[in-house]
Structure formats: structure tokens, C-alpha cells
Amino acid sequence: MGAAAELTVPSWNFAVPDWVERLKEGRSLVPELPLDLAEADRAVGIFNKLRLPDVPGQPAMADAAGDWFRDIVRAAFGSIEAETGRRRVAEVFLGVPKKNSKTTNGAGLAVTALLMNKRPRAELLLVAPTQEIADLAFQQASGMIEADPDGYLQKRYHVQEHLKTIVDRRNKAKLKIKTFSMTVMTGTKPVFVLLDEVHLLSAFHYASRVIGQIRGGFEANPEGLFVMITTQSDAPPSGVFKTELQLARDIRDGKVTEDVRTLPVLYEFPAEMQVAEDQPWRDPSNWHMVLPNAGRSVHIERLLTNFRRAEDKGKEELIRWASQHLNVEIGMALHADRWRGADYWQAAGVPGLTLQEILRRCDVVTAGIDGGGLDDLLGLAIVGRDRETKEWLIWVKAWAHDDVLERRKDIAEVLRDFEADGDLVICSDAEQPIREVAAIIAEINDQGLFPEKYGIGLDPYGVAALVDELASHSIQDEQLSAVRQGAALSPATWGAEIKLKSKTLLHCAQRLLAWCVGNAKAETRGGATLITKETAGRAKIDPLVAVFNAMMLMARNPEAKGRSVYKGRGLLVL
């Protein structure tokens, strides 16, 4: 080599830009990495010798496991730098459908970590949202030790069933289970953590803090390995699950490249296959893409039978089944007594559509406002009519008092997600929601896009403070309309269903509004449809009701008043 020759620096780039092609061709989702091949092969050798404890004949993992998982083992244990002892693949995020041996493979990974461990009295943990789930992995791990035909593992490791602990008799290292809680990392500095069923953590308001504790516990051990394994959620992703899933996707897609130590392995269809009208995810010829263990623990022929049963039970059961067995991400929760517009909601979303774009494209807009109690969201909806296509376009924003984070801890993480999106404002000042709603309406009013009469629809109850605030912006009288609620909103709910199906009603693809749509329950009373909350308290629908309020006014086929100043009279009740 010449003096000017450049040194080759090993690349630890975890991006897999061709992941769709890899899925179609059945290739590994683990990129080429500069691994310590001797250590990587040693780990795979250990993993291969482990045996399935609950299968007749107890086959070795060399036969029972697929190469797709061996590539994860190879990357995890072949990535420790000899000079520093630091593990470059410090985390693994594995998303894979049910029945692909994720828990069994995870247990094998834990036993491999126990055998590869060099730290005396090290602690290795199997963690899950419930003890029952964590115990599944423990039973597989302890069963693998008992199934060793040579007896070596039984001699080296003491399995304490009553303590759910496996002790290495040589160096006193322990593999044990813990339930996911605020005390999970108390006094612990682990070298290995397997966290199973991450999607269930969205129900825990403290989940992000516990994940932070787990990561903080690794700081003393540079060789630490944190493995998260999960199926897709049977509800729209939220909370810490959504955060970790999105980070894994961003790393895979090359959007996050700085200081990356997480290996993403995601067996999921690309977004276009999940939302396309012809629903290619339903074609069994595509299922191999997301079933890496097909032919071993999962068989497409059996899945097809269960798929048809789910179809027969209706759309709700079908999407639940698809989320668990094909890793299809649910766009919104579709329950049996849902509002029927929910079936067409996701397809009507226009990613990237903003309020500014709606105001630019539309010849007239109407506003709807609903909610506002301490335990509610205050929802503001803008519905615009496109001057060229005549499509109706929807944008919403919501405000919540900080009280709701304490009163409704089960949805606190979800609300924080919407706050991060910029679609929800969490307020400690009780008057902030009213001021900010009025300011947005005043700005639109200054552009002359509201009709001269009845452009702002309000729930007639409890709006005095808002009416006063709007009056301070010279918005009053005939510009405002008290919109009857309950069954009186049926024209808007029915109209929205038809316009969504015909795609003449479009929206900004905001997760906040999709959540509200999923929470909406339709009740038939007489000849009318009443939209209520699917679950009292935790299920918020105020922004959706605000949309219906605005649609009631847009249905009057209004014209924008322009920038002229006027005096109004009276308050029309629709």
C-alpha cells in the first residue's frame, strides 16, 4: 500500500434499505457487519446445541431454529470489541408475528448469554408485562438446561423453580425473571435483559421510565445486551411501544445513523401493502415475507384456515388476527359497535396535509368546537371545501388540562404521543385552551374564509367563556351557531360515512383523530345514530364531535364572507 492509501474503517451501519426485497426473497434482515467471527461462531455453536424442551424428540436448535435467528445470535455475540469490551450491538428490537418461536428463540438467546458470560455474579433478566409471560421464557430456558443429553448444563446450572432463577455454579451468575414495574431495576446492573411482548407496555403510564431504568442499568457493563421481542399490537401502536418501534424503523431505513447501537429486525409488510385498497397483505402468497419460521413452528396452510375463520367473524376479528399473525399494524381500533365511517377512515388520510394547505386550497371553511372539561379534551376542527375538487378537508387540534394525565393514567402515554405530534396541547393554565382556540379562529377569520353567517359550530352547553373570548376578537352573533348534540348530529355522521367511502371527505392523517374515531361507538335510537364513547372516561371523542359540528355547517353549502367587517344578529340553533 502507498503512503497515501486510506485505512479501511469497519462499518457498523445497521440500515437495511433493501429490506422489502430481502423479505420477498427470504434473505436475512441483518446487514453485513464487521463481527468477531470466532466469537460469533462460538455463540451460534452454543445456540445450535440447545434443545427444544417441549417438542417430541427434543430436537436441537440447529434443526428447529431458522438461519434468520442465528443471524441475530451471530450479530449480538460477535460484536464485542476486543480492545474495549464494548458490545457494538447493544440492543436488538425484533418484531415478528406469533408462532414464529420468538419466546423459545429468546429463551435460547438468554441461555446462550449465560454460557457466554464472563462476568462473576452477573445478573441476566427475563422481563415481561406480566409474570405469566416472563415465566413462559423461563420455562423454556430451564427446559433447555434439563434437556441437555450430555448432562453438562445440569451439572453447571442450578435451576431454582420456586425462585424462577437459574444459577451458574461456576461464577454465581444468575438468570431470573422479573415483572415489568417501577422496581424492576432496583439494585440491578444487568449484563442481559430479554423484554418480551413490548406492545403490551402501552397500557403502563410509567413504561418509558422503566425502559430508561433498564438502559441506565447497563451503563456499568459495556458488554450489556438488551433484547426487545414483540408482535404487533392489536390496537393502534402507542406509548413506549410506538416510540421503540418507530426508532427501529428509522434505523432500518437509514433515517437515524448517529451513535446507533440497536439492531432492528422487523418482519412486517411495507406500508403500501398494508393500506392499499386491494389489501395485498391478505394474499397468502405474500405471507412468507413476515413468517421467517414458516415450515417449522408455523405453517401457512394452518394459518389460512384460521384466516378464513377470522374473515367469517367480521372485520374486527380479521384485523385483530392479522395484527397478531401477520404483523399488520392496526390503523385504528375497530370494535363491533363502531361508527361505520371508521372502516374507511384510514384510506381517506392524506399524509402531509396541513391546516395551512387546507386554507390555501379551500374557498370556504367552517369550524367545530367540542368538549373542554377538566377530564375532557377541548377539540377544534376545521372543515374546508376545496375550490377545485369540492372535496371536504379536515384538520383538528385538541387541548387537555394536565389533570387528565393523573386521572387517566392508562391513556397518559397515548396523550403524550399526540402532544409530540403537535396535535395536542397539555395545559396547566385553565384558560389556555380557550385563548388558543379563539386565536386560531381569529386568524382564519382575518383571511375571510368563514361564511358570513354560521361558520363556527359550538356545543350549546358550557361555552360562555369561549363565546366571550371570541367576542374579544370581534367574532360573535351570527358567525356562531349552537349545534344540537347527540342524535341531532346524525346528518353529519351519516354524511361523513358516505363521503369517506366515496373519498370526497379527506383528512390530515392525524393519529389523534384516528384514535378518536376508533373510540367512537354508534348507537341506534329510533331512526337516528348517536355517537358516544366506546369506553367511558378513557376513550375521548371530543375532536371527532368537533368535526361533526363543523360538518353540520358545511352541509349548508356556505360561501366565504371575504374580508369585509359586519355586525351579526342572533344565534342560530341547528
PDB file of N, CA, C and O in Angstrom, residues 486-498 528-529 548 551-552 555:
ATOM      1  N   GLY A 486     -75.840  14.888  20.244  1.00  0.00           N
ATOM      2  CA  GLY A 486     -76.489  13.578  20.311  1.00  0.00           C
ATOM      3  C   GLY A 486     -77.037  13.143  18.969  1.00  0.00           C
ATOM      4  O   GLY A 486     -76.386  13.254  17.925  1.00  0.00           O
ATOM      5  N   ALA A 487     -78.273  12.647  18.992  1.00  0.00           N
ATOM      6  CA  ALA A 487     -78.895  12.138  17.772  1.00  0.00           C
ATOM      7  C   ALA A 487     -79.076  13.215  16.717  1.00  0.00           C
ATOM      8  O   ALA A 487     -79.163  12.915  15.518  1.00  0.00           O
ATOM      9  N   ALA A 488     -79.102  14.496  17.139  1.00  0.00           N
ATOM     10  CA  ALA A 488     -79.267  15.584  16.177  1.00  0.00           C
ATOM     11  C   ALA A 488     -78.074  15.710  15.238  1.00  0.00           C
ATOM     12  O   ALA A 488     -78.168  16.358  14.188  1.00  0.00           O
ATOM     13  N   LEU A 489     -76.944  15.067  15.604  1.00  0.00           N
ATOM     14  CA  LEU A 489     -75.768  15.079  14.724  1.00  0.00           C
ATOM     15  C   LEU A 489     -75.819  13.978  13.667  1.00  0.00           C
ATOM     16  O   LEU A 489     -74.880  13.844  12.870  1.00  0.00           O
ATOM     17  N   SER A 490     -76.886  13.200  13.631  1.00  0.00           N
ATOM     18  CA  SER A 490     -76.977  12.086  12.675  1.00  0.00           C
ATOM     19  C   SER A 490     -76.712  12.495  11.230  1.00  0.00           C
ATOM     20  O   SER A 490     -76.031  11.762  10.493  1.00  0.00           O
ATOM     21  N   PRO A 491     -77.235  13.645  10.748  1.00  0.00           N
ATOM     22  CA  PRO A 491     -76.931  14.015   9.359  1.00  0.00           C
ATOM     23  C   PRO A 491     -75.441  14.108   9.084  1.00  0.00           C
ATOM     24  O   PRO A 491     -74.978  13.721   7.999  1.00  0.00           O
ATOM     25  N   ALA A 492     -74.674  14.606  10.072  1.00  0.00           N
ATOM     26  CA  ALA A 492     -73.222  14.712   9.872  1.00  0.00           C
ATOM     27  C   ALA A 492     -72.560  13.341   9.911  1.00  0.00           C
ATOM     28  O   ALA A 492     -71.665  13.043   9.108  1.00  0.00           O
ATOM     29  N   THR A 493     -72.975  12.482  10.849  1.00  0.00           N
ATOM     30  CA  THR A 493     -72.337  11.164  10.950  1.00  0.00           C
ATOM     31  C   THR A 493     -72.655  10.317   9.730  1.00  0.00           C
ATOM     32  O   THR A 493     -71.776   9.634   9.197  1.00  0.00           O
ATOM     33  N   TRP A 494     -73.902  10.358   9.262  1.00  0.00           N
ATOM     34  CA  TRP A 494     -74.252   9.608   8.046  1.00  0.00           C
ATOM     35  C   TRP A 494     -73.544  10.190   6.824  1.00  0.00           C
ATOM     36  O   TRP A 494     -73.026   9.460   5.980  1.00  0.00           O
ATOM     37  N   GLY A 495     -73.563  11.509   6.729  1.00  0.00           N
ATOM     38  CA  GLY A 495     -72.911  12.152   5.591  1.00  0.00           C
ATOM     39  C   GLY A 495     -71.431  11.857   5.533  1.00  0.00           C
ATOM     40  O   GLY A 495     -70.856  11.622   4.457  1.00  0.00           O
ATOM     41  N   ALA A 496     -70.785  11.834   6.707  1.00  0.00           N
ATOM     42  CA  ALA A 496     -69.352  11.538   6.750  1.00  0.00           C
ATOM     43  C   ALA A 496     -69.069  10.118   6.280  1.00  0.00           C
ATOM     44  O   ALA A 496     -68.083   9.861   5.571  1.00  0.00           O
ATOM     45  N   GLU A 497     -69.910   9.166   6.673  1.00  0.00           N
ATOM     46  CA  GLU A 497     -69.710   7.783   6.235  1.00  0.00           C
ATOM     47  C   GLU A 497     -69.708   7.691   4.710  1.00  0.00           C
ATOM     48  O   GLU A 497     -68.828   7.051   4.107  1.00  0.00           O
ATOM     49  N   ILE A 498     -70.682   8.331   4.078  1.00  0.00           N
ATOM     50  CA  ILE A 498     -70.811   8.268   2.614  1.00  0.00           C
ATOM     51  C   ILE A 498     -69.640   8.974   1.942  1.00  0.00           C
ATOM     52  O   ILE A 498     -69.047   8.454   0.982  1.00  0.00           O
ATOM     53  N   ALA A 528     -82.329   7.465  14.363  1.00  0.00           N
ATOM     54  CA  ALA A 528     -81.100   8.272  14.401  1.00  0.00           C
ATOM     55  C   ALA A 528     -79.928   7.445  14.916  1.00  0.00           C
ATOM     56  O   ALA A 528     -80.102   6.389  15.524  1.00  0.00           O
ATOM     57  N   THR A 529     -78.721   7.946  14.645  1.00  0.00           N
ATOM     58  CA  THR A 529     -77.494   7.313  15.126  1.00  0.00           C
ATOM     59  C   THR A 529     -76.826   8.250  16.117  1.00  0.00           C
ATOM     60  O   THR A 529     -76.552   9.412  15.803  1.00  0.00           O
ATOM     61  N   PHE A 548     -67.927  16.762  13.448  1.00  0.00           N
ATOM     62  CA  PHE A 548     -69.342  16.686  13.087  1.00  0.00           C
ATOM     63  C   PHE A 548     -70.018  18.057  13.214  1.00  0.00           C
ATOM     64  O   PHE A 548     -70.864  18.423  12.388  1.00  0.00           O
ATOM     65  N   MET A 551     -69.085  19.936  10.198  1.00  0.00           N
ATOM     66  CA  MET A 551     -69.738  19.400   9.003  1.00  0.00           C
ATOM     67  C   MET A 551     -71.204  19.814   8.921  1.00  0.00           C
ATOM     68  O   MET A 551     -71.745  19.994   7.822  1.00  0.00           O
ATOM     69  N   MET A 552     -71.863  19.936  10.054  1.00  0.00           N
ATOM     70  CA  MET A 552     -73.247  20.399  10.047  1.00  0.00           C
ATOM     71  C   MET A 552     -73.360  21.769   9.377  1.00  0.00           C
ATOM     72  O   MET A 552     -74.326  22.055   8.661  1.00  0.00           O
ATOM     73  N   ALA A 555     -72.520  21.557   5.534  1.00  0.00           N
ATOM     74  CA  ALA A 555     -73.623  20.968   4.775  1.00  0.00           C
ATOM     75  C   ALA A 555     -74.624  22.030   4.298  1.00  0.00           C
ATOM     76  O   ALA A 555     -75.453  21.751   3.422  1.00  0.00           O
TER      77      ALA A 555
END
